[in-house]
Coordinates of C-alpha atoms in Angstrom, one line a residue:
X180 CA 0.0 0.0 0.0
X181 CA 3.1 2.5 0.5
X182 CA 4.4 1.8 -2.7
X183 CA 0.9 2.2 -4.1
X184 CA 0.7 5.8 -2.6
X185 CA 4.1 7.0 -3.5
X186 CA 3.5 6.1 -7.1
X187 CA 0.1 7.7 -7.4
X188 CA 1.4 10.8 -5.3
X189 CA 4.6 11.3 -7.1
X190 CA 3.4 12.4 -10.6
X191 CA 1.5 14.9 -8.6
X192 CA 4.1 16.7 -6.7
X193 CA 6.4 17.0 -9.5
X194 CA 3.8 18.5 -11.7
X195 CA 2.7 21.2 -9.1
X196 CA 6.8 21.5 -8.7
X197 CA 7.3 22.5 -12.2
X198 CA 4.3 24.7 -12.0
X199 CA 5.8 26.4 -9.2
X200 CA 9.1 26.5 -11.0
X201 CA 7.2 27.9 -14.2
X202 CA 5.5 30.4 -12.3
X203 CA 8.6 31.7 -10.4
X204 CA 10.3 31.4 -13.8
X205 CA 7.8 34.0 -15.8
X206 CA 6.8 30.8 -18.1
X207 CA 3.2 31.1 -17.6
X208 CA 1.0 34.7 -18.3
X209 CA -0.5 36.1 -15.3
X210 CA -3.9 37.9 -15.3
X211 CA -5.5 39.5 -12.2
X212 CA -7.7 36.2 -12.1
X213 CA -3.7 34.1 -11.8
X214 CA -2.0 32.1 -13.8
X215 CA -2.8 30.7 -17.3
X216 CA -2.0 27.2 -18.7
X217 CA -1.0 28.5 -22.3
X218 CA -1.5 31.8 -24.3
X219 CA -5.0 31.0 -26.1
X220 CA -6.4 30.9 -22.7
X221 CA -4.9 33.5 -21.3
X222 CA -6.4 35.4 -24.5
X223 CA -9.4 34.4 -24.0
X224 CA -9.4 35.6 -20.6
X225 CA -8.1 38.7 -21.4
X226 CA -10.5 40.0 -24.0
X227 CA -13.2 38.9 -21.8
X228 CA -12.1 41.5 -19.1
X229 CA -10.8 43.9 -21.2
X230 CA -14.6 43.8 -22.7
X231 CA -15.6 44.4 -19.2
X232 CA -13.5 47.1 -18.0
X233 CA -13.4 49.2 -21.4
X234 CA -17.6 48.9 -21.4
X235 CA -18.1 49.0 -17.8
X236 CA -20.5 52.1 -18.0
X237 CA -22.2 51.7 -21.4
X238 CA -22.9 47.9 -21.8
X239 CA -22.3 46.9 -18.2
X240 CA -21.0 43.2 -19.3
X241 CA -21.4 40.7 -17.3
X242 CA -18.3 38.2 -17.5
X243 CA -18.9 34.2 -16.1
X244 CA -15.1 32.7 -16.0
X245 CA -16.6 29.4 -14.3
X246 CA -16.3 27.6 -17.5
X247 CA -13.0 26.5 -19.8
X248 CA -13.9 29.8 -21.6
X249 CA -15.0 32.9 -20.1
X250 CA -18.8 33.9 -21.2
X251 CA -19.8 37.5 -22.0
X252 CA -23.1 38.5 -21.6
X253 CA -24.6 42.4 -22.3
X254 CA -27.8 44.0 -22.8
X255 CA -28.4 45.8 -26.1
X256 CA -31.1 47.4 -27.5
X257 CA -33.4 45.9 -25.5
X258 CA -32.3 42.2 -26.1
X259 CA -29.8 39.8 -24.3
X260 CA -26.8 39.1 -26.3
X261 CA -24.1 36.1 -25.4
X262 CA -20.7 35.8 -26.7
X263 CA -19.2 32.4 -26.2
X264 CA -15.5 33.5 -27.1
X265 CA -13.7 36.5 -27.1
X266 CA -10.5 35.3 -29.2
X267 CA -10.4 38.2 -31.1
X268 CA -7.6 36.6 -33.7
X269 CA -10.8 34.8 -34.7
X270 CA -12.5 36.5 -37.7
X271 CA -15.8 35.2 -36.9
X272 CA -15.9 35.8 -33.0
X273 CA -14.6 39.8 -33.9
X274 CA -16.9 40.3 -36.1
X275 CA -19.7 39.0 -33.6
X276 CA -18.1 41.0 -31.0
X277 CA -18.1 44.2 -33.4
X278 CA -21.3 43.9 -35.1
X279 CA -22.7 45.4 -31.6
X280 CA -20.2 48.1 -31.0
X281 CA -19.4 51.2 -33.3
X282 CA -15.8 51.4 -35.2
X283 CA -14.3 53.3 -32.4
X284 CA -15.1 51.0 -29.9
X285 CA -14.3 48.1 -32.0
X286 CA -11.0 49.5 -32.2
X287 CA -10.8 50.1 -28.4
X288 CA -11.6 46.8 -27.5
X289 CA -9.3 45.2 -29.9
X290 CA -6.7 47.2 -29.0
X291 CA -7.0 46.8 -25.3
X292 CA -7.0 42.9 -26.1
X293 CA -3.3 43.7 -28.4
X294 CA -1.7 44.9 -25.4
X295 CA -2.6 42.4 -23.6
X296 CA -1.3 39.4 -25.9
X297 CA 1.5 41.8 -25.8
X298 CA 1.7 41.9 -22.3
X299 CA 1.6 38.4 -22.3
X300 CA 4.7 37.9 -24.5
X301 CA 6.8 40.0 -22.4
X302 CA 5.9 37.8 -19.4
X303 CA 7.5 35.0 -20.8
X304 CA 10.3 36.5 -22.6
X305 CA 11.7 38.7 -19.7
X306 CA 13.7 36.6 -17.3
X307 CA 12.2 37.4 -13.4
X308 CA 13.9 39.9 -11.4
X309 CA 13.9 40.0 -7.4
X310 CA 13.2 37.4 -5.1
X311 CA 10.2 35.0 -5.0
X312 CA 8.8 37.7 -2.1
X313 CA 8.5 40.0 -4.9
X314 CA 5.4 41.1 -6.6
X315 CA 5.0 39.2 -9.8
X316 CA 4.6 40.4 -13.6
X317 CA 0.6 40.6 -13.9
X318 CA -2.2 42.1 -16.4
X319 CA -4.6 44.1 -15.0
X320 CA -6.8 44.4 -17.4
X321 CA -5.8 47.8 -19.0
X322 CA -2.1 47.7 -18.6
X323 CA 1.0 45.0 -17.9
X324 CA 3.0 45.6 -14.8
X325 CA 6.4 44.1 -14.5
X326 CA 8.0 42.6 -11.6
X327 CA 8.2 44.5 -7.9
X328 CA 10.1 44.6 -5.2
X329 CA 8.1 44.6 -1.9
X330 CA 6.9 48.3 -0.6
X331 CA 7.8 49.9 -3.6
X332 CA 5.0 51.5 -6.3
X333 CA 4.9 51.1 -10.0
X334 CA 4.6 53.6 -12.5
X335 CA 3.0 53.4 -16.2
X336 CA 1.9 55.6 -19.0
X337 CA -2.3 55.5 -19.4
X338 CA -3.7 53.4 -22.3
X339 CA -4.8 55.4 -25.4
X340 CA -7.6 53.7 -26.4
X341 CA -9.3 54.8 -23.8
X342 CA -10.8 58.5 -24.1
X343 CA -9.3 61.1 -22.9
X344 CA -6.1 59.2 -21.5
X345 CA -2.9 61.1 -22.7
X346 CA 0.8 59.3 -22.6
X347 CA 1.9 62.1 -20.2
X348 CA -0.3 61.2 -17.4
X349 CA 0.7 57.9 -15.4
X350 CA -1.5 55.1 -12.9
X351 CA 0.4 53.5 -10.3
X352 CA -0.1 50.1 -8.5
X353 CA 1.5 49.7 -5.4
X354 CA 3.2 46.2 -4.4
X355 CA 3.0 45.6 -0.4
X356 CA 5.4 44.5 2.1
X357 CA 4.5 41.5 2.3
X358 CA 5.4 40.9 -2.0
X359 CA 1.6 41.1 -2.6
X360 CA 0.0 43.9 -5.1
X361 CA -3.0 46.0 -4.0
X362 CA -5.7 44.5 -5.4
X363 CA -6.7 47.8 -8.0
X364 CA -4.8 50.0 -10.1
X365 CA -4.9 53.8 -9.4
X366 CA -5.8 55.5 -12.6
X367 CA -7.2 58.1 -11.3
X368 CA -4.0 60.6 -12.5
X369 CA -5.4 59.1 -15.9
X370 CA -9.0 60.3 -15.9
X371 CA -8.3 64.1 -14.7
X372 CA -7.7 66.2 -17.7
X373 CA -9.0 69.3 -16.3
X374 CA -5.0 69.0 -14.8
X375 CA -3.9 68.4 -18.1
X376 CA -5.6 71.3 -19.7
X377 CA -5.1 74.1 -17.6
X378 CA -1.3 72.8 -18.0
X379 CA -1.5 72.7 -21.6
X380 CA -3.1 76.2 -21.4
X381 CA -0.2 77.5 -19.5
X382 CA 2.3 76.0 -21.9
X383 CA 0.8 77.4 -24.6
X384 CA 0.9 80.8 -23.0
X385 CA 4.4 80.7 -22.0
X386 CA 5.0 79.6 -25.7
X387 CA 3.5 82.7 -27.3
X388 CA 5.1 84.8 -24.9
X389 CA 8.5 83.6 -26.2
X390 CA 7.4 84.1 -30.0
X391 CA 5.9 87.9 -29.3
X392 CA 9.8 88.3 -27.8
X393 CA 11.7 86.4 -30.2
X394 CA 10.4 87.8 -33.3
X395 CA 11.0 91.7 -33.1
X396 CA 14.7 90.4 -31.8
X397 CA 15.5 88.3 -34.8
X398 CA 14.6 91.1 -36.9
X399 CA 16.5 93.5 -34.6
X400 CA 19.6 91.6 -34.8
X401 CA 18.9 91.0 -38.9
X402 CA 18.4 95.0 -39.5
X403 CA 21.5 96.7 -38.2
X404 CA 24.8 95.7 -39.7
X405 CA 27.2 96.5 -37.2
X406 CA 25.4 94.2 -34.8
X407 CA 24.8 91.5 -37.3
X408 CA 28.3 91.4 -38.7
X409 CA 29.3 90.4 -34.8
X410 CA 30.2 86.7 -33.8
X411 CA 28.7 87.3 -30.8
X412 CA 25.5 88.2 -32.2
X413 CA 25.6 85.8 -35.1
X414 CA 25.3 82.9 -32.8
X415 CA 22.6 84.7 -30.8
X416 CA 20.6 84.8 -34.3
X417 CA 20.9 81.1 -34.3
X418 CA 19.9 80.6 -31.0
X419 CA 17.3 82.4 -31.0
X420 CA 15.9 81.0 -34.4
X421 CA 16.3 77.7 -32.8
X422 CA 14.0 78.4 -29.7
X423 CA 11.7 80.1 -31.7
X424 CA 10.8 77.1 -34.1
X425 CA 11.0 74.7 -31.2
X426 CA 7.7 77.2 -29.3
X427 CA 6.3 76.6 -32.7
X428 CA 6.7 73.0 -32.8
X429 CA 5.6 72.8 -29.5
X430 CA 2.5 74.9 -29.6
X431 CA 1.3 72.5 -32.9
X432 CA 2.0 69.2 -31.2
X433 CA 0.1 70.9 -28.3
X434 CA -3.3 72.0 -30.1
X435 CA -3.3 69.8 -33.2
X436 CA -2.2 65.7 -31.0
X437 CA -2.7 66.3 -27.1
X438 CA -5.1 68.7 -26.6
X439 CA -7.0 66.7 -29.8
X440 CA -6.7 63.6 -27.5
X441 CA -8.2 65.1 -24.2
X442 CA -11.2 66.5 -25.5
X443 CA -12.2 63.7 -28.5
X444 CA -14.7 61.2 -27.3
X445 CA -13.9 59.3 -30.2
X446 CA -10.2 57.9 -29.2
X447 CA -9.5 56.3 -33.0
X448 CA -10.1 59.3 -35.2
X449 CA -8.0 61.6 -33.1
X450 CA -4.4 62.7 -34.9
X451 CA -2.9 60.3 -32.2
X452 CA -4.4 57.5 -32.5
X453 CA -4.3 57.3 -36.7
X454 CA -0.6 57.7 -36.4
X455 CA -0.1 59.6 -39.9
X456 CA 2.7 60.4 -41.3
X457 CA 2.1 64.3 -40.6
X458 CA 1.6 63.3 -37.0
X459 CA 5.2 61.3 -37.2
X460 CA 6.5 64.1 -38.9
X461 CA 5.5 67.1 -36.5
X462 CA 6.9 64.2 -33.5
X463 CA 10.1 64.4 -35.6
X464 CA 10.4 67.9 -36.2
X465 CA 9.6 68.6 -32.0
X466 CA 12.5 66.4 -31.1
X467 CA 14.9 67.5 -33.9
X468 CA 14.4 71.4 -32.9
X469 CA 14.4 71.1 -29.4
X470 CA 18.0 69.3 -29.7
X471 CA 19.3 72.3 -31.6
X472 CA 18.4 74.5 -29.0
X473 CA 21.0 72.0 -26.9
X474 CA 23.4 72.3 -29.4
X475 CA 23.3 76.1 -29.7
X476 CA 23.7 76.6 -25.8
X477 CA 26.9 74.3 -26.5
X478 CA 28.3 76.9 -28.7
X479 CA 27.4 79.8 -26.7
X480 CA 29.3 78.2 -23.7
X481 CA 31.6 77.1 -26.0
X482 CA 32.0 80.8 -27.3
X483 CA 32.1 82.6 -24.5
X484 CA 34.1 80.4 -22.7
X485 CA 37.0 80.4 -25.5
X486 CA 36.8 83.9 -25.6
X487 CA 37.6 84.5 -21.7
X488 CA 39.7 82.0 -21.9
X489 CA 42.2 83.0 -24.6
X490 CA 42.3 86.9 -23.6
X491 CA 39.3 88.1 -25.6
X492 CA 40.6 86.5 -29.5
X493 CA 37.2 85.5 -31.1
X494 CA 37.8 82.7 -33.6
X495 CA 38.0 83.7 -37.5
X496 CA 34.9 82.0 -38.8
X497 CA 32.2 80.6 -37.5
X498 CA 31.6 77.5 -40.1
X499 CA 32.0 74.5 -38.0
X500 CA 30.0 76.1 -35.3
X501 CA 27.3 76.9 -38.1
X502 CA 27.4 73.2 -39.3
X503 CA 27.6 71.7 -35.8
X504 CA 24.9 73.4 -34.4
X505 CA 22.3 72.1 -36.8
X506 CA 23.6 69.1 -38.2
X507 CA 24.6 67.4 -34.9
X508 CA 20.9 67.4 -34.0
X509 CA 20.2 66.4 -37.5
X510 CA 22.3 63.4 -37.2
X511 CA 20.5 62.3 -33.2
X512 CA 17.0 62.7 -34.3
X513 CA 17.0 61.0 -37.5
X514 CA 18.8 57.9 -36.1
X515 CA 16.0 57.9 -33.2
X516 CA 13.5 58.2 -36.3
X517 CA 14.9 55.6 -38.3
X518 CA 14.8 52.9 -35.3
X519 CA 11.5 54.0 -34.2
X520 CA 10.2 53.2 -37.3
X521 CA 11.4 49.9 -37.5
X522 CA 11.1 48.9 -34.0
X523 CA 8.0 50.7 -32.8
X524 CA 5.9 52.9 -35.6
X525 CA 3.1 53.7 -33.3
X526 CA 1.0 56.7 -31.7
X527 CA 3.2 59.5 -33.1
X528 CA 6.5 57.6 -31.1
X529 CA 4.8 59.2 -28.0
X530 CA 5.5 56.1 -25.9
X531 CA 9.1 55.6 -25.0
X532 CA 10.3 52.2 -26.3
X533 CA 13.1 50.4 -25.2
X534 CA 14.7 53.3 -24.0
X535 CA 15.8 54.8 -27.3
X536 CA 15.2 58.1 -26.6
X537 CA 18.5 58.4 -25.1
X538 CA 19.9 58.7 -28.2
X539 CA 19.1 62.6 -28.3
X540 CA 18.4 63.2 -24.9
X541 CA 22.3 61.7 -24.0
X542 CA 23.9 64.7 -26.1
X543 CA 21.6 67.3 -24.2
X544 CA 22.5 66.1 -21.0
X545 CA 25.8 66.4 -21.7
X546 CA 25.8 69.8 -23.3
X547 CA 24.2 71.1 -20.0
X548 CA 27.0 69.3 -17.8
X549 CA 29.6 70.9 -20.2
X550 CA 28.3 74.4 -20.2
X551 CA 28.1 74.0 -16.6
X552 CA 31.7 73.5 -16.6
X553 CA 32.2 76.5 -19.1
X554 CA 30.4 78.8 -16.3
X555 CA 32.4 77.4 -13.5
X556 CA 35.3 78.2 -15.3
X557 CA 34.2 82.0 -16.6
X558 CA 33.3 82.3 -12.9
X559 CA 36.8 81.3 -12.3
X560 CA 38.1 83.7 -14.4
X561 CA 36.3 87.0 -13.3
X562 CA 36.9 86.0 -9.5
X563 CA 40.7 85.8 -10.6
X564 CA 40.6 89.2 -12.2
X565 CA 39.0 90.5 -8.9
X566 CA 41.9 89.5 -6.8
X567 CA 44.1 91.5 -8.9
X568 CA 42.0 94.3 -8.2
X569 CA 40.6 93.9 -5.0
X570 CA 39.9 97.8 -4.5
X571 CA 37.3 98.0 -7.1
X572 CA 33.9 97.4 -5.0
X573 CA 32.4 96.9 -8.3
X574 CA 34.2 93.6 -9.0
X575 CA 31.9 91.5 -7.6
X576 CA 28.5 93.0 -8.6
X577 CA 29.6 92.4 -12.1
X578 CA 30.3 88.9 -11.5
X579 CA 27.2 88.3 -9.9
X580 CA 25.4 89.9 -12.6
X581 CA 27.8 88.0 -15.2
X582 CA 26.0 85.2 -14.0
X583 CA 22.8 85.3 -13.5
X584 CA 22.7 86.5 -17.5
X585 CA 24.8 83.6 -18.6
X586 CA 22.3 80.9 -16.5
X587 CA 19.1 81.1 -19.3
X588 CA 21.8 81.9 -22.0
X589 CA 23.4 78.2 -21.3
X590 CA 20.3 75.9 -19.9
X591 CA 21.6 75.9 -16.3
X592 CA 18.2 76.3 -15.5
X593 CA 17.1 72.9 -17.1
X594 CA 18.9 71.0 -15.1
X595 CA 16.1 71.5 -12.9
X596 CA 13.5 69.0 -15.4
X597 CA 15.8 66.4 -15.7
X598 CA 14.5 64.2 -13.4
X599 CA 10.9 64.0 -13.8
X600 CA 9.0 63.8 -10.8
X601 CA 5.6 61.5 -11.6
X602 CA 2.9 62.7 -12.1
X603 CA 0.9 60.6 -9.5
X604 CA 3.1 61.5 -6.8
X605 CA 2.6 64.4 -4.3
X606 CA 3.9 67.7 -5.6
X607 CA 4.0 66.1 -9.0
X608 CA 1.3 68.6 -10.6
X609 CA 3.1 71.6 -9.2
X610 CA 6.9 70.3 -10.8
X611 CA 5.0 69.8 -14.2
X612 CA 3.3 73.4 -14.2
X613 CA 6.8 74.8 -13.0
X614 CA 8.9 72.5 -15.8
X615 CA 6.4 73.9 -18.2
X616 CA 7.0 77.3 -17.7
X617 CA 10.7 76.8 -16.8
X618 CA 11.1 75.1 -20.4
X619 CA 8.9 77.6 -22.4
X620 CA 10.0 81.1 -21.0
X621 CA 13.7 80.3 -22.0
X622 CA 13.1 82.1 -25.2
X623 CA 11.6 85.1 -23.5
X624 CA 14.6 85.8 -21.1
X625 CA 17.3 85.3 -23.3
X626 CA 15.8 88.0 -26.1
X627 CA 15.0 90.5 -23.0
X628 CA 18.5 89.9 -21.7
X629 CA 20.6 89.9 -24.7
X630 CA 18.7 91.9 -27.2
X631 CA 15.8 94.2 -25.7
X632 CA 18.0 95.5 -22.2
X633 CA 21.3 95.2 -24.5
X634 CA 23.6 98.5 -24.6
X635 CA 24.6 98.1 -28.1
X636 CA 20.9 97.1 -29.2
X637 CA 19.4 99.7 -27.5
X638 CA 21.9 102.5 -28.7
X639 CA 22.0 101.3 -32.3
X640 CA 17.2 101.6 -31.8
X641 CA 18.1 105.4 -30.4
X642 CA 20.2 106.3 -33.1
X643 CA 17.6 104.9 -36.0
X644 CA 14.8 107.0 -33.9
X645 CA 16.7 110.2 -34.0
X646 CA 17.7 109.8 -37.8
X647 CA 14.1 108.9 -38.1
X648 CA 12.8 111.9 -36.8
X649 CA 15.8 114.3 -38.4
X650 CA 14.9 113.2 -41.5
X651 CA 11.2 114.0 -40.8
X652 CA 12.1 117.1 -39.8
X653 CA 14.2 117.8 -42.7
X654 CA 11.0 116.7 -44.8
X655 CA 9.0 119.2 -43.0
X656 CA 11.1 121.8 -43.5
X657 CA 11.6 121.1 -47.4
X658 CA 7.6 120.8 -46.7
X659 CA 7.1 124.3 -45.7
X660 CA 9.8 125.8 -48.0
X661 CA 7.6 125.0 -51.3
X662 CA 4.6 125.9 -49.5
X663 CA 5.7 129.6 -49.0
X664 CA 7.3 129.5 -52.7
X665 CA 3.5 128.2 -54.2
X666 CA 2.2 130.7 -52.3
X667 CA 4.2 133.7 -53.3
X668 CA 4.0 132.8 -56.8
X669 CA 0.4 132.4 -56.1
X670 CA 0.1 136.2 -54.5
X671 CA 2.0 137.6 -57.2
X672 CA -0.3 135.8 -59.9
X673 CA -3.3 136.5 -58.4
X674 CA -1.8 140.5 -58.0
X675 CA -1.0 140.7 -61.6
X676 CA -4.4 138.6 -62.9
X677 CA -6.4 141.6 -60.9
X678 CA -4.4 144.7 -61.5
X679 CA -5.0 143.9 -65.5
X680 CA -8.8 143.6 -65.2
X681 CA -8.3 147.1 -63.2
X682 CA -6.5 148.6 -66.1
X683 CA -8.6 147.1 -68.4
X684 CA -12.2 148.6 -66.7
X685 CA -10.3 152.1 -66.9
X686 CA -9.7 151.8 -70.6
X687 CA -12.1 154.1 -72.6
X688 CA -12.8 152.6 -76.4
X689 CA -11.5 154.7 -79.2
X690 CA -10.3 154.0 -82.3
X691 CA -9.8 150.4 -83.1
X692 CA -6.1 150.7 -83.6
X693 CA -5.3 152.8 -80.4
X694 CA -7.8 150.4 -78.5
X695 CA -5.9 147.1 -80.0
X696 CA -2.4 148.5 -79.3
X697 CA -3.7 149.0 -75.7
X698 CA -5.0 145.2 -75.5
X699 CA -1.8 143.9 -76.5
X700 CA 0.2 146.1 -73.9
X701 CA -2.5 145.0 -71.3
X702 CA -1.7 141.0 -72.2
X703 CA 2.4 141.3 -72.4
X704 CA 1.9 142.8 -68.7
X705 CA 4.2 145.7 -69.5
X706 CA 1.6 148.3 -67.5
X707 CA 1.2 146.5 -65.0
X708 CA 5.0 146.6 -64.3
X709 CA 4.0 150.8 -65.5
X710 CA 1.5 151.0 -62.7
X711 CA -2.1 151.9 -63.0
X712 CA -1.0 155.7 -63.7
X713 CA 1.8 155.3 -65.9
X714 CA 2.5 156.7 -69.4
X715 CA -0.4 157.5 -71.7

């Protein structure tokens, strides 16, 4: 009888051992309901929820997972209706599915069921990290959460096919101490875009207030040659062309892809979600310009830096800093662009994937650090000058002045939205409102610094008034002077015109000879010149 049990009991523990194994392993997909035996069930399963979750308020599904498949049943248009799969792969059991929804939602709930085959795949392809304490790889039912460590809370991006939701905004789930998740996901940071709009709002605001400055300082710099023939002011020119079409990119990608996104109740015929190529394009053209702007700090640290550095001998040309500053971006973005289209082509490459975004945000970063080590080292410079004359009280006012104005002019400021603070976190609406405006008011400072408050600028706008107004003057004058000369000529016209028709009135008719003699003297004007009692 021993033997008998051993033999019947052993095939049993070593199958719940290698489920246990598989499990730990990541070999088996994991829903909120547990684990699944293979991927068709866990697709089953998972369209089934996400039917549930994405429909809770309109069809109110109700979802029976007693059986080997999970059974969906709703109420529509007055009638029952029962689905008896939800593998949406099949063609038949979709178009079931779809014949009760509209496009958009069809669309929703297929893609809600995508991500969650997705989610599925990663499971098992991404070896386990952490201990077995930890909080396991799981679907939720909206989004995939990957492994835990106990006490800790997860972050992820809200999913776009459901209205409203934005890539910007993140849920959290929190794993517990004891390597177990809370039971719900927060995604309540998802469904506020009141938040997201007044931010928006405020960006865009920011944005315009850049352009209104940057405009009239491009054309400043543009209009007078001795300013324009400067180094110095040449690279400003670039700079400040380079901010001014990044607040343009930024205030289209704003109105015409997020702010389309928040208010649409139709998620799939948002700009977003049909992922054109203008969509791809304006994504492009956002990341390329806003990594010139890097570039161009670069080179006005770099600049400045070489000039205080080698006893005030500006370089010759400015080629390579001309080709550098809008080629090197060139060259970052359209890499990133290249392997986003191969590797992931979707919703306008708003999602980061695979971390591949550090292929242009890594040269930013270190243009920041490296113009922070340009500054430390001007700083260097001027306190060393003060030393060698330490009875100027002056001195250090300048240098303190010196750099404040060079903070905005190379990014130092940025460094404070590096390091993104979540959204879902406390204080997390406050750092984006303050990263927003940090971000979008760089342009504004810089062309009221170095162009509007600017000695040279505002000398060379003084000079232009009072030619302007010299040369109106002069106009005047030249005005005034043919006036009095139209009217003297005038006066004298109108004198002679009425002192003939007086000498004509006092003529007496004789004979016809005497009388035409006296007509002819009358038109040549020779009496008038006579006077009215002249010879006779």
């Amino acid at each position: 009888m021993y033997w008998i049990a051993v033999l019947t009991l052993t095939p049993m523990i070593v199958s719940y051992t290698w489920a246990d194994l598989d499990i730990y392993r990541g070999k088996l997909c994991r829903s909120h309901l547990g684990y699944h035996e293979n991927v068709q069930d866990f697709r089953q399963y998972s369209c089934a929820w996400c039917f549930r979750f994405v429909f809770h308020l309109k069809y109110r599904p109700l979802v029976n997972s007693t059986g080997p498949t999970p059974v969906v049943d709703i109420f529509h248009n007055g009638r029952r209706v029962r689905f008896e799969s939800m593998d949406f792969r099949n063609q038949s059991v979709k178009a079931d599915v779809c014949d009760v929804l509209t496009s958009d939602e069809c669309h929703q709930w297929t893609s809600c069921c995508v991500s969650a085959e997705r989610c599925c795949q990663r499971q098992l392809s991404v070896e386990k990290k952490g201990t077995n304490s930890s909080c396991g790889r799981v679907w939720d039912g909206w989004m995939c959460w990957d492994d835990a460590e106990p006490g800790t809370r997860s972050y992820g991006s809200c999913p776009l096919f459901m209205p409203f939701f934005t890539p910007s905004r993140q849920a959290f789930r929190t794993c517990q101490t004891n390597g177990e998740w809370i039971q719900r996901t927060d995604y309540n940071p998802c469904i506020k875009k009141e938040e997201l709009e007044t931010t928006l709002f405020i960006g865009l605001g920011c944005s315009i207030a850049s352009l209104v400055a940057l405009v009239p300082a491009l054309l400043i710099f543009l209009k007078y040659r001795s300013l324009r023939k400067q180094h110095r002011i040449r690279l400003h020119i670039n700079l400040f062309l380079s901010f001014l079409l990044k607040e343009v990119m930024d205030i289209l990608w704003d109105m015409l892809v997020t702010y389309d996104k928040v208010t649409s109740t139709t998620v799939f015929e948002t700009t977003l979600m049909q992922n054109g190529v203008g969509c791809k394009l304006l994504s492009f053209l956002k990341i390329y310009f806003k990594c010139c702007t890097y570039t161009w700090m670069f080179c006005e640290g770099f600049y400045l830096h070489r000039l205080m550095s080698n006893a005030f001998s500006p370089p010759r040309s400015l080629k390579v800093m001309y080709v550098f500053g809008w080629a090197a971006p060139l060259l970052s973005s359209t890499l990133y662009g290249i392997l986003r289209g191969i590797l992931n082509n979707e919703s306008c490459w708003t999602f980061s994937y695979e971390r591949l975004e550090w292929i242009f945000d890594a040269p930013n970063v270190l243009f920041l650090f490296l113009n922070l080590v340009f500054l430390s080292n001007i700083l260097r410079i001027l306190l060393t000058q003060m030393q060698t004359h330490p009875n100027e009280p002056g001195n250090f006012r300048r240098a303190v002045k010196a750099t404040f104005i060079l903070i905005p002019l190379f990014g130092i400021h940025l460094f404070f939205t590096l390091y993104r603070i979540p959204i879902s976190q406390e204080g997390g609406h406050e750092y984006e409102k303050v990263s927003v405006i940090i971000s979008h008011t760089q342009g504004l400072f810089v062309s009221m610094i170095f162009c509007f408050l600017n000695g040279e600028v505002i000398s060379n706008i003084k000079r232009s008034i009072r030619h302007g107004r010299s040369r109106s003057l002069s106009t005047s004058k030249r005005l005034n002077q043919t006036d009095q000369q139209t009217l003297s000529i005038r006066s004298e016209y109108d004198v002679g015109k009425n002192g003939d028709q007086c000498y004509k009135s006092l003529i007496v008719p004789t004979e016809g000879k005497d009388e035409m003699e006296l007509k002819e003297k009358s038109t040549n004007g020779s009496l008038l010149h006579n006077g009215p009692h002249g010879e006779t």
